[in-house]
Coordinates of C-alpha atoms in Angstrom, one line a residue:
Chain A
M158 CA 28.2 16.9 -67.4
S159 CA 25.6 15.9 -64.9
A160 CA 26.1 15.0 -61.3
G161 CA 27.2 11.5 -60.7
E162 CA 28.3 11.0 -64.3
L163 CA 32.0 10.8 -63.5
A164 CA 31.4 8.9 -60.3
G165 CA 29.6 6.3 -62.4
L166 CA 32.6 5.6 -64.6
G167 CA 34.4 2.3 -64.5
I168 CA 38.0 2.3 -63.1
A169 CA 39.5 1.3 -66.5
E170 CA 37.6 4.1 -68.3
A171 CA 38.4 6.7 -65.6
R172 CA 42.1 5.7 -65.8
R173 CA 42.1 6.3 -69.6
R174 CA 40.5 9.7 -69.2
L175 CA 42.7 10.7 -66.4
A176 CA 45.8 9.7 -68.3
A177 CA 44.6 11.6 -71.3
R178 CA 44.0 14.6 -69.0
E179 CA 40.3 14.8 -70.2
I180 CA 39.3 14.8 -66.6
S181 CA 41.1 15.5 -63.3
S182 CA 41.1 13.5 -60.2
A183 CA 39.8 16.6 -58.4
E184 CA 36.7 16.6 -60.6
L185 CA 36.2 12.9 -60.4
T186 CA 36.6 12.9 -56.6
A187 CA 34.3 16.0 -56.2
D188 CA 31.6 14.1 -58.1
C189 CA 32.0 11.1 -55.9
L190 CA 31.9 13.2 -52.7
A191 CA 28.7 14.9 -53.9
A192 CA 27.2 11.5 -54.6
V193 CA 28.2 10.4 -51.1
E194 CA 26.7 13.5 -49.5
A195 CA 23.4 12.8 -51.3
A196 CA 23.2 9.2 -50.2
D197 CA 22.9 9.4 -46.4
A198 CA 19.7 7.3 -46.7
L199 CA 21.9 4.3 -47.6
N200 CA 24.0 4.6 -44.4
A201 CA 26.9 3.2 -46.3
F202 CA 29.6 5.2 -44.5
I203 CA 30.6 5.3 -40.9
L204 CA 33.1 8.1 -41.6
K205 CA 33.2 10.3 -44.7
T206 CA 36.7 11.7 -45.4
P207 CA 36.1 14.6 -47.9
E208 CA 39.1 16.6 -46.8
T209 CA 41.5 13.6 -47.0
A210 CA 40.0 12.7 -50.4
T211 CA 40.4 16.3 -51.8
E212 CA 44.1 16.4 -50.7
M213 CA 44.7 12.9 -52.1
A214 CA 43.1 13.9 -55.4
A215 CA 45.3 17.0 -55.7
A216 CA 48.4 15.0 -55.1
A217 CA 47.2 12.5 -57.7
D218 CA 46.6 15.3 -60.2
A219 CA 50.2 16.5 -59.6
R220 CA 51.6 13.1 -60.2
L221 CA 49.5 12.6 -63.3
A222 CA 50.7 16.0 -64.6
R223 CA 54.3 14.8 -64.1
G224 CA 53.4 11.6 -66.0
D225 CA 54.3 9.3 -63.1
G226 CA 50.8 8.1 -62.0
G227 CA 50.4 4.7 -60.4
L228 CA 48.0 1.9 -61.4
L229 CA 45.0 3.6 -59.6
E230 CA 46.2 7.2 -59.8
G231 CA 43.3 9.5 -58.9
I232 CA 40.7 6.7 -58.5
P233 CA 38.2 7.3 -55.6
L234 CA 37.6 4.2 -53.5
A235 CA 35.6 3.4 -50.4
I236 CA 37.4 1.6 -47.7
K237 CA 35.7 -1.0 -45.4
D238 CA 36.0 0.3 -41.8
L239 CA 38.1 -2.6 -40.6
F240 CA 41.2 -1.6 -42.6
C241 CA 43.3 0.5 -40.2
T242 CA 44.0 3.9 -41.7
N243 CA 46.8 6.0 -40.3
G244 CA 45.4 8.9 -38.3
I245 CA 41.8 8.2 -39.4
A246 CA 39.4 6.6 -36.9
T247 CA 38.7 2.9 -37.5
T248 CA 35.8 1.3 -35.8
T249 CA 35.1 -2.2 -37.3
A250 CA 31.4 -0.9 -36.7
S251 CA 31.9 -1.6 -32.9
R252 CA 31.6 0.6 -29.8
I253 CA 34.5 -1.4 -28.4
L254 CA 36.9 0.7 -30.5
D255 CA 35.4 4.1 -29.5
G256 CA 38.1 6.8 -29.7
F257 CA 40.6 4.5 -31.5
T258 CA 42.8 6.2 -34.2
P259 CA 45.3 3.8 -35.7
P260 CA 48.9 5.1 -35.7
Y261 CA 49.7 2.8 -38.7
E262 CA 48.3 1.9 -42.1
S263 CA 47.0 -1.5 -43.2
T264 CA 49.2 -3.1 -45.9
V265 CA 46.3 -3.3 -48.3
T266 CA 45.4 0.4 -48.0
E267 CA 49.0 1.4 -48.1
K268 CA 49.4 -0.5 -51.4
L269 CA 46.3 1.1 -52.8
F270 CA 47.4 4.6 -51.8
A271 CA 50.9 4.0 -53.1
E272 CA 49.2 3.3 -56.5
G273 CA 47.4 6.7 -56.2
A274 CA 44.0 5.6 -55.0
V275 CA 41.9 8.3 -53.3
M276 CA 39.8 7.4 -50.1
V277 CA 36.3 8.9 -50.0
G278 CA 35.4 7.3 -46.6
K279 CA 35.2 4.3 -44.3
T280 CA 32.3 2.0 -45.0
N281 CA 29.7 0.6 -42.7
M282 CA 29.6 -3.2 -42.1
D283 CA 28.4 -5.9 -39.7
E284 CA 30.2 -5.4 -36.3
F285 CA 33.6 -7.1 -36.6
A286 CA 32.4 -8.5 -40.0
M287 CA 30.1 -10.9 -38.1
G288 CA 27.0 -11.1 -40.1
S289 CA 25.5 -11.5 -43.6
S290 CA 23.2 -8.4 -43.7
S291 CA 25.2 -5.4 -42.5
E292 CA 22.6 -5.0 -39.8
T293 CA 24.7 -5.7 -36.7
S294 CA 26.7 -2.4 -37.0
A295 CA 26.7 -0.1 -34.0
W296 CA 25.9 2.6 -36.6
G297 CA 22.7 1.0 -37.7
P298 CA 21.9 -1.1 -40.8
V299 CA 23.2 -0.4 -44.3
I300 CA 20.5 -0.1 -47.0
N301 CA 20.7 -1.7 -50.4
P302 CA 20.2 0.8 -53.3
W303 CA 18.1 -1.9 -55.0
R304 CA 14.4 -2.2 -54.3
A305 CA 12.0 -4.9 -55.5
T306 CA 9.7 -4.0 -58.4
G307 CA 6.6 -2.2 -57.1
D308 CA 7.8 -2.5 -53.5
N309 CA 9.4 0.4 -51.6
S310 CA 10.5 -1.6 -48.6
Q311 CA 14.2 -1.4 -47.6
R312 CA 16.4 -4.4 -48.5
S313 CA 19.6 -5.5 -47.0
P314 CA 22.8 -5.3 -49.2
G315 CA 24.0 -8.5 -47.6
G316 CA 27.1 -8.5 -45.5
S317 CA 29.4 -8.1 -43.9
S318 CA 30.9 -5.7 -46.5
G319 CA 27.5 -4.1 -47.1
G320 CA 28.6 -0.5 -46.9
S321 CA 31.2 -1.1 -49.6
A322 CA 28.7 -3.0 -51.8
S323 CA 26.0 -0.3 -51.5
A324 CA 28.6 2.5 -52.1
V325 CA 29.8 0.8 -55.3
A326 CA 26.4 -0.1 -56.5
A327 CA 25.0 3.4 -55.9
G328 CA 27.9 5.1 -57.7
L329 CA 29.4 6.7 -54.6
A330 CA 32.9 5.4 -55.4
L331 CA 34.5 3.5 -58.4
G332 CA 35.5 0.6 -56.2
A333 CA 35.9 -0.6 -52.7
T334 CA 37.8 -2.9 -50.4
G335 CA 36.0 -5.6 -48.5
T336 CA 36.9 -8.7 -46.5
D337 CA 35.5 -12.2 -46.9
T338 CA 35.5 -14.6 -43.9
G339 CA 32.4 -16.6 -44.8
G340 CA 31.2 -14.8 -47.9
S341 CA 31.3 -11.2 -46.9
I342 CA 32.6 -9.9 -50.2
R343 CA 30.9 -12.2 -52.6
Q344 CA 27.4 -12.4 -51.1
P345 CA 26.9 -8.6 -50.8
A346 CA 28.3 -8.2 -54.4
S347 CA 25.6 -10.7 -55.5
L348 CA 22.8 -8.9 -53.6
T349 CA 23.8 -5.4 -55.0
G350 CA 24.6 -6.3 -58.6
I351 CA 28.3 -5.7 -58.5
V352 CA 31.5 -7.8 -58.8
G353 CA 33.3 -9.0 -55.7
C354 CA 36.4 -11.1 -55.5
K355 CA 37.8 -13.2 -52.6
P356 CA 41.3 -14.0 -53.7
T357 CA 43.3 -17.0 -52.6
Y358 CA 44.2 -17.1 -48.9
G359 CA 47.6 -15.4 -48.6
R360 CA 47.2 -13.3 -51.7
C361 CA 46.4 -10.1 -49.9
S362 CA 48.0 -9.2 -46.6
R363 CA 45.9 -9.2 -43.4
W364 CA 48.3 -6.8 -41.6
G365 CA 46.3 -3.9 -40.2
V366 CA 43.0 -5.6 -41.0
V367 CA 41.0 -5.9 -37.7
A368 CA 41.1 -9.6 -37.1
F369 CA 37.9 -11.7 -36.9
S370 CA 39.0 -15.2 -37.8
S371 CA 42.6 -15.3 -38.8
S372 CA 42.6 -18.5 -40.8
L373 CA 39.5 -17.4 -42.8
D374 CA 39.8 -13.6 -43.2
H375 CA 40.5 -12.6 -46.8
P376 CA 40.8 -9.0 -47.9
G377 CA 39.6 -8.4 -51.5
P378 CA 38.2 -5.9 -54.0
M379 CA 34.7 -4.9 -55.1
A380 CA 33.9 -3.0 -58.2
R381 CA 31.4 -2.6 -61.1
S382 CA 33.2 -4.8 -63.7
V383 CA 35.4 -7.8 -63.8
E384 CA 38.3 -5.7 -65.3
D385 CA 38.0 -3.1 -62.5
T386 CA 38.0 -5.8 -59.9
A387 CA 41.1 -7.3 -61.5
L388 CA 42.9 -3.9 -61.4
L389 CA 42.1 -3.4 -57.8
L390 CA 43.2 -6.9 -56.8
Q391 CA 46.5 -6.4 -58.6
A392 CA 47.2 -3.2 -56.5
M393 CA 46.1 -4.9 -53.3
S394 CA 48.2 -8.2 -53.7
G395 CA 51.7 -9.1 -52.9
H396 CA 54.0 -10.6 -50.3
D397 CA 54.1 -8.8 -46.9
P398 CA 56.7 -9.8 -44.3
K399 CA 54.4 -8.3 -41.6
D400 CA 51.8 -11.1 -42.2
S401 CA 53.3 -14.6 -41.7
T402 CA 50.5 -16.1 -43.8
S403 CA 51.1 -13.8 -46.7
A404 CA 52.3 -15.9 -49.7
D405 CA 55.6 -15.0 -51.5
V406 CA 54.3 -15.6 -55.0
P407 CA 54.4 -13.3 -58.1
V408 CA 51.4 -11.0 -58.8
P409 CA 50.3 -11.5 -62.3
D410 CA 48.6 -8.9 -64.5
F411 CA 45.1 -10.1 -63.6
A412 CA 43.3 -7.8 -66.1
A413 CA 45.4 -9.2 -69.0
A414 CA 44.1 -12.7 -68.2
I415 CA 40.4 -11.7 -68.8
P416 CA 40.2 -11.7 -72.6
G417 CA 40.0 -15.0 -74.6
D418 CA 37.7 -17.9 -75.1
L419 CA 37.5 -20.9 -72.8
K420 CA 38.6 -23.6 -75.2
G421 CA 40.3 -26.4 -73.4
L422 CA 38.9 -25.4 -70.0
K423 CA 36.7 -27.8 -68.0
I424 CA 34.1 -26.2 -65.7
G425 CA 32.5 -28.2 -62.8
I426 CA 28.9 -27.9 -61.7
P427 CA 28.8 -29.3 -58.1
R428 CA 25.6 -31.3 -57.5
E429 CA 25.6 -30.6 -53.8
Y430 CA 25.0 -26.8 -54.4
R431 CA 21.4 -27.6 -55.5
V432 CA 19.7 -26.8 -52.2
D433 CA 16.1 -27.1 -51.0
G434 CA 14.0 -24.0 -51.4
M435 CA 16.3 -22.3 -53.9
P436 CA 14.2 -19.9 -56.0
D437 CA 13.6 -21.0 -59.7
A438 CA 15.4 -17.8 -60.9
V439 CA 18.6 -18.8 -59.1
E440 CA 18.4 -22.4 -60.5
T441 CA 17.6 -21.1 -64.0
L442 CA 20.4 -18.5 -64.0
W443 CA 22.9 -21.2 -62.9
S444 CA 22.1 -23.5 -65.9
T445 CA 22.0 -20.5 -68.2
G446 CA 25.5 -19.6 -66.9
A447 CA 26.7 -23.1 -67.8
D448 CA 25.3 -22.6 -71.3
W449 CA 27.2 -19.3 -71.6
L450 CA 30.5 -21.0 -70.7
R451 CA 29.8 -23.9 -73.1
A452 CA 29.2 -21.3 -75.9
A453 CA 32.5 -19.7 -75.0
G454 CA 34.3 -23.0 -75.6
A455 CA 34.4 -24.7 -72.2
E456 CA 33.5 -28.2 -71.5
V457 CA 31.0 -28.3 -68.6
V458 CA 30.9 -31.4 -66.4
D459 CA 29.0 -32.5 -63.2
I460 CA 31.2 -32.8 -60.2
S461 CA 30.7 -33.7 -56.5
L462 CA 31.9 -31.8 -53.4
P463 CA 30.5 -34.3 -51.0
H464 CA 31.1 -32.4 -47.7
T465 CA 29.4 -29.2 -48.8
K466 CA 26.5 -29.5 -46.3
Y467 CA 29.0 -29.6 -43.4
A468 CA 30.8 -26.4 -44.4
L469 CA 28.5 -24.1 -42.5
P470 CA 28.5 -26.0 -39.2
T471 CA 32.3 -26.3 -39.5
Y472 CA 32.6 -22.6 -40.1
Y473 CA 30.4 -21.9 -37.0
I474 CA 32.9 -23.6 -34.9
V475 CA 36.2 -22.5 -36.4
A476 CA 35.2 -18.8 -36.9
P477 CA 33.8 -18.2 -33.4
A478 CA 36.7 -20.1 -31.8
E479 CA 39.3 -17.9 -33.6
A480 CA 37.1 -14.8 -32.9
S481 CA 37.0 -15.6 -29.1
S482 CA 40.7 -15.7 -29.1
N483 CA 41.3 -12.6 -31.4
L484 CA 38.8 -10.5 -29.5
A485 CA 40.4 -11.2 -26.2
R486 CA 42.6 -8.1 -26.9
Y487 CA 39.7 -5.8 -26.3
D488 CA 40.1 -5.4 -22.6
G489 CA 39.8 -1.6 -22.1
V490 CA 43.5 -1.3 -21.3
R491 CA 45.4 -0.3 -24.4
Y492 CA 42.9 1.3 -26.8
G493 CA 39.2 1.8 -27.3
L494 CA 36.3 1.8 -24.8
R495 CA 36.9 1.4 -21.1
V496 CA 34.0 1.2 -18.6
A497 CA 35.6 2.1 -15.3
Q498 CA 35.2 -0.3 -12.4
A499 CA 37.2 -0.6 -9.1
D500 CA 38.2 -4.2 -9.8
V501 CA 40.1 -5.1 -12.9
N502 CA 38.0 -8.2 -13.8
D503 CA 34.8 -6.2 -13.4
M504 CA 36.4 -3.6 -15.7
Y505 CA 37.0 -6.2 -18.4
A506 CA 33.5 -7.7 -18.1
A507 CA 31.7 -4.3 -18.0
T508 CA 33.8 -3.0 -20.9
R509 CA 33.2 -6.0 -23.1
R510 CA 29.5 -6.1 -22.2
A511 CA 29.1 -2.4 -23.2
G512 CA 31.4 -2.5 -26.2
F513 CA 30.3 -5.6 -28.1
G514 CA 26.9 -6.0 -29.7
A515 CA 24.6 -9.0 -29.3
E516 CA 25.9 -11.0 -32.3
V517 CA 29.5 -10.5 -31.4
R518 CA 28.8 -11.5 -27.8
R519 CA 27.0 -14.6 -29.0
R520 CA 29.9 -15.7 -31.2
V521 CA 32.5 -15.0 -28.5
L522 CA 30.5 -17.2 -26.1
I523 CA 30.1 -20.0 -28.7
G524 CA 33.9 -19.8 -29.4
T525 CA 34.8 -19.8 -25.7
Y526 CA 32.5 -22.8 -25.2
V527 CA 33.9 -25.0 -28.1
L528 CA 37.5 -24.3 -26.9
S529 CA 36.8 -24.9 -23.3
A530 CA 38.1 -28.0 -21.4
G531 CA 36.0 -31.1 -22.1
Y532 CA 34.5 -29.8 -25.4
Y533 CA 37.6 -29.0 -27.5
D534 CA 37.9 -32.5 -29.1
A535 CA 34.2 -32.9 -29.7
Y536 CA 33.8 -29.5 -31.4
Y537 CA 37.0 -27.7 -32.4
L538 CA 39.1 -30.7 -33.3
K539 CA 36.2 -32.3 -35.1
A540 CA 35.6 -29.1 -37.1
Q541 CA 39.3 -29.0 -38.1
Q542 CA 39.1 -32.6 -39.4
V543 CA 35.9 -31.8 -41.4
R544 CA 37.7 -28.7 -42.7
R545 CA 40.4 -31.1 -44.1
L546 CA 37.7 -33.2 -45.9
I547 CA 36.2 -30.0 -47.4
L548 CA 39.7 -29.0 -48.7
R549 CA 40.2 -32.5 -50.1
D550 CA 36.8 -32.2 -51.9
F551 CA 38.2 -29.1 -53.8
E552 CA 41.6 -30.7 -54.4
E553 CA 40.0 -33.8 -56.0
A554 CA 37.6 -31.6 -58.0
F555 CA 40.4 -29.5 -59.3
E556 CA 42.2 -32.6 -60.6
R557 CA 39.3 -32.9 -63.0
V558 CA 38.2 -29.3 -63.7
D559 CA 39.8 -25.9 -64.0
A560 CA 37.0 -23.9 -62.5
I561 CA 33.7 -24.4 -60.6
L562 CA 30.4 -22.5 -61.4
T563 CA 27.8 -22.0 -58.7
P564 CA 25.2 -19.4 -57.6
T565 CA 26.8 -16.9 -55.2
A566 CA 23.9 -16.8 -52.7
P567 CA 20.7 -18.9 -52.4
E568 CA 18.4 -15.9 -52.8
A569 CA 18.3 -12.2 -53.8
A570 CA 18.4 -9.3 -51.3
F571 CA 16.0 -9.9 -48.4
A572 CA 14.1 -7.3 -46.4
I573 CA 15.9 -5.4 -43.5
G574 CA 15.0 -7.3 -40.3
A575 CA 13.8 -10.5 -42.1
K576 CA 16.4 -12.7 -40.5
S577 CA 17.4 -10.8 -37.5
D578 CA 15.7 -13.1 -35.0
D579 CA 17.0 -16.3 -36.4
P580 CA 20.8 -16.6 -36.5
I581 CA 20.8 -19.9 -38.4
A582 CA 18.6 -18.6 -41.2
M583 CA 21.0 -15.7 -41.5
Y584 CA 24.0 -18.1 -41.5
L585 CA 22.4 -20.1 -44.4
N586 CA 22.9 -17.2 -46.7
D587 CA 26.6 -18.1 -46.9
V588 CA 26.0 -21.7 -47.9
F589 CA 27.8 -21.3 -51.3
T590 CA 30.6 -19.0 -50.2
V591 CA 31.8 -20.5 -46.9
P592 CA 33.5 -23.6 -48.6
G593 CA 35.8 -21.2 -50.5
D594 CA 36.9 -19.6 -47.2
L595 CA 37.5 -22.9 -45.4
S596 CA 39.5 -24.2 -48.4
G597 CA 41.2 -20.8 -49.3
V598 CA 40.4 -21.2 -53.0
P599 CA 39.7 -17.9 -54.9
G600 CA 36.1 -17.0 -55.8
I601 CA 34.4 -14.2 -57.6
S602 CA 30.7 -13.1 -57.9
V603 CA 29.6 -11.6 -61.2
P604 CA 26.1 -10.0 -61.6
A605 CA 24.3 -12.2 -64.1
G606 CA 20.6 -11.6 -64.0
L607 CA 17.5 -10.4 -62.0
S608 CA 15.2 -12.3 -59.7
A609 CA 11.4 -12.4 -60.3
E610 CA 11.2 -9.3 -58.0
G611 CA 13.7 -7.4 -60.2
L612 CA 16.7 -7.8 -57.7
P613 CA 20.2 -8.7 -58.8
L614 CA 21.6 -12.2 -58.7
G615 CA 25.2 -13.2 -59.0
L616 CA 27.0 -16.3 -60.2
Q617 CA 30.2 -17.5 -58.5
V618 CA 33.4 -18.8 -60.2
M619 CA 35.9 -20.6 -58.1
A620 CA 39.4 -21.8 -59.3
R621 CA 42.5 -23.5 -58.0
A622 CA 44.6 -21.7 -55.3
F623 CA 46.6 -18.9 -56.9
D624 CA 44.9 -19.4 -60.3
E625 CA 42.9 -16.1 -60.1
E626 CA 43.7 -15.7 -63.8
T627 CA 41.5 -18.6 -64.9
M628 CA 38.8 -17.3 -62.4
F629 CA 38.9 -13.9 -64.0
R630 CA 38.8 -15.2 -67.6
V631 CA 35.7 -17.4 -66.8
A632 CA 34.1 -14.4 -64.9
G633 CA 34.8 -12.2 -68.0
R634 CA 32.8 -14.6 -70.2
I635 CA 29.9 -14.6 -67.8
E636 CA 30.0 -10.8 -67.8
D637 CA 30.0 -10.6 -71.6
A638 CA 27.2 -13.1 -72.0
A639 CA 25.0 -11.7 -69.2
G640 CA 25.3 -8.1 -70.4
F641 CA 24.1 -7.0 -67.0
D642 CA 23.5 -3.3 -67.2
A643 CA 20.5 -2.9 -64.9
K644 CA 20.9 0.0 -62.4
P645 CA 18.9 0.7 -59.2
A646 CA 16.6 3.7 -59.4
A647 CA 18.3 6.5 -57.4
W648 CA 15.5 6.8 -54.8
W649 CA 18.0 7.9 -52.2
R650 CA 18.5 11.1 -54.2
G651 CA 14.8 11.7 -54.2
E652 CA 14.4 10.3 -57.8
S653 CA 11.9 7.5 -58.4
Chain P
M164 CA 23.6 -30.4 -26.6
S165 CA 21.8 -28.0 -24.3
V166 CA 23.7 -25.3 -22.6
D167 CA 22.1 -24.5 -19.2
K168 CA 22.1 -21.2 -17.4
A169 CA 25.0 -22.2 -15.1
T170 CA 27.1 -23.1 -18.2
V171 CA 26.3 -19.7 -19.9
R172 CA 27.4 -18.0 -16.7
R173 CA 30.6 -20.0 -16.6
I174 CA 31.6 -19.3 -20.3
A175 CA 30.6 -15.7 -20.0
H176 CA 33.0 -15.5 -17.0
L177 CA 35.8 -17.2 -19.1
A178 CA 35.1 -14.8 -21.9
R179 CA 35.1 -11.8 -19.5
I180 CA 31.7 -10.6 -20.8
G181 CA 29.3 -9.3 -18.3
V182 CA 25.8 -10.9 -18.5
E183 CA 22.7 -9.9 -16.5
E184 CA 20.8 -12.6 -14.7
E185 CA 17.7 -12.0 -16.9
E186 CA 19.7 -12.6 -20.1
L187 CA 20.8 -16.1 -19.1
E188 CA 17.6 -17.8 -20.2
G189 CA 17.6 -16.3 -23.7
L190 CA 21.3 -16.9 -24.2
S191 CA 20.9 -20.5 -23.0
G192 CA 18.2 -21.1 -25.7
E193 CA 20.2 -19.3 -28.5
L194 CA 23.5 -21.1 -27.8
S195 CA 21.7 -24.5 -27.5
S196 CA 20.0 -24.1 -30.8
I197 CA 23.2 -23.1 -32.6
L198 CA 25.1 -26.0 -31.0
N199 CA 22.3 -28.5 -31.8
W200 CA 22.6 -27.4 -35.4
I201 CA 26.4 -27.9 -35.3
E202 CA 26.0 -31.4 -33.9
Q203 CA 25.4 -32.7 -37.5
L204 CA 29.2 -32.8 -37.8
H205 CA 29.1 -35.9 -35.8
E206 CA 27.7 -37.8 -38.8
V207 CA 31.0 -37.3 -40.6
D208 CA 33.5 -40.1 -40.3
T209 CA 36.8 -38.4 -39.4
E210 CA 38.7 -41.5 -38.3
N211 CA 42.4 -40.9 -39.1
V212 CA 41.7 -37.5 -40.7
P213 CA 44.5 -35.0 -39.7
P214 CA 43.0 -31.7 -38.4
L215 CA 43.5 -28.7 -40.7
A216 CA 44.1 -25.4 -38.7
S217 CA 44.8 -23.3 -41.8
V218 CA 45.3 -23.5 -45.5
N219 CA 48.4 -21.3 -45.2
H220 CA 50.6 -21.6 -48.3
A221 CA 53.3 -19.4 -46.9
T222 CA 56.6 -20.9 -45.7
L223 CA 58.0 -19.3 -42.6
L224 CA 61.5 -17.9 -43.2
P225 CA 63.9 -17.0 -40.4
R226 CA 64.6 -13.2 -40.2
E227 CA 67.6 -11.3 -38.9
D228 CA 67.3 -11.0 -35.2
V229 CA 67.3 -7.2 -35.1
V230 CA 65.0 -4.5 -33.7
N231 CA 63.3 -2.8 -36.7
D232 CA 60.5 -0.9 -34.9
G233 CA 59.6 0.5 -31.5
G234 CA 61.1 3.0 -29.2
D235 CA 58.0 5.3 -29.5
P236 CA 56.0 5.1 -26.3
D237 CA 53.8 8.1 -27.2
A238 CA 52.6 6.3 -30.4
V239 CA 52.0 3.1 -28.4
L240 CA 50.1 4.9 -25.7
A241 CA 48.3 7.4 -27.9
N242 CA 45.0 5.4 -27.7
A243 CA 45.2 4.3 -24.1
P244 CA 42.0 5.0 -22.1
E245 CA 44.3 5.9 -19.2
R246 CA 48.1 6.3 -18.9
H247 CA 50.6 7.2 -16.2
D248 CA 53.9 8.4 -17.6
D249 CA 55.0 5.7 -20.1
F250 CA 52.6 3.0 -18.7
F251 CA 49.0 1.8 -19.3
A252 CA 47.1 2.4 -16.1
V253 CA 44.6 -0.2 -14.8
P254 CA 42.6 -0.5 -11.6
K255 CA 44.7 -1.8 -8.7
V256 CA 45.4 -5.5 -9.1
V257 CA 47.6 -6.3 -6.1
E258 CA 46.7 -5.2 -2.6

């Protein structure tokens, strides 16, 4: 067995081999930890947790030996560093949480660990999940394992869950958790050639997830296949009394919904998602994707989501407004950074100046402005009304169709630093994912092809609220037809 | 909508984020360009459209009015930058 061979297994296959006792979680975990150690060049982790992982793997092997393993028994995962982990530092990639060790476990990680998952580390991300490139981290940018053909320059993995995406794409863990507020699971999945799913709002508990924008934050899974993603989502889902927005609905066997043709299903192609400047490869892949679904038995129809172009400006009112409110808790009093000053107001201002990075400060200021007296109606109320119209677009579309097919992102992975000086250019990367967050409908990105430069491109499938099963079945047919098996050359291990 | 330096200073104060005098000009430009881009929302007719704060599908159920957690000041204070006995300590607020 060569290094990285076990770490490169899919979750479904690793489960089979673990259950058959062909491999142990200790071996699988050790292989992942070695891969993590060899991948510092990706900067995918803020904190590696090899000792915790080794203990968890031993406990998993003991349960497997007794024959009472959980759904993810012994499976090594990477955890985005905004899921609070009991007794293990959690930073949300910000200096404002310096020294913070949560005395509790997030519901999502608690559920994953209860099913036997093993944590290899906490992944790097945009600070407070505010970004689309994983460059705003106080720990420096995450690097995409993918490079363009004949070009050794470093690419962004997208964001904000870029550390999780790079870790999964580079074979450092079998899967990962992410969060998606404007596209932060689906866009990095597309840019790194993996699968990422944002479930329905309320499907996964937000308890213990560092809050950015509470009405938009969606925890969800990232993995290398549709089936693996479905298994992770099943373990992460379920009602949680500790999150008042958690939905009390049954959790289906998502993986069981994947097989089967698409006879009787109608798939919508929204005309407003054809945006100026979209590369030909994205446009071509999208129509090829529609052909694949037709061949699988679906009827493909044109639909309209007329308020699509207003989703991003709506998002850039709602998300900063909620962030300015949520981030008010970082005051240097109860946890995290404190910059000492004689006066308490000076202490707040100095602490927040030192603790928050430039993009977080910018968004808190925007949010404070749109909520301030005299501007509330013109901005925040207006955005909430347009949000209603965006939701209605989806409700009306889903009266006609069962799922919607779009590109995940308007382009492939861009160079590190390419958009750092232009916030709006960065925001535009989320043009196809933000509507799903505003409306709460589930969406999944599936790797479907390569750009002209040899970089991965994803297609997105959206479905009705709480109909992830249809979403997974359509995603499964894209995965089958695309046969995407390209892998990045492991340059970070010194291979070329 | 342009956000002038005085407005940046005012909202930074409301947000309790320290800003240096020499940063005001740059922030004023950045915030103005973002707000100008957001202005396109005013094209949308929202007459009689009820605002949507959240797409929450959950129904809020009443719970038993019982204490089910707490009573552990050491856990609560474990991350405090400064504590005195069982309290968070802050700079003197009242003379």
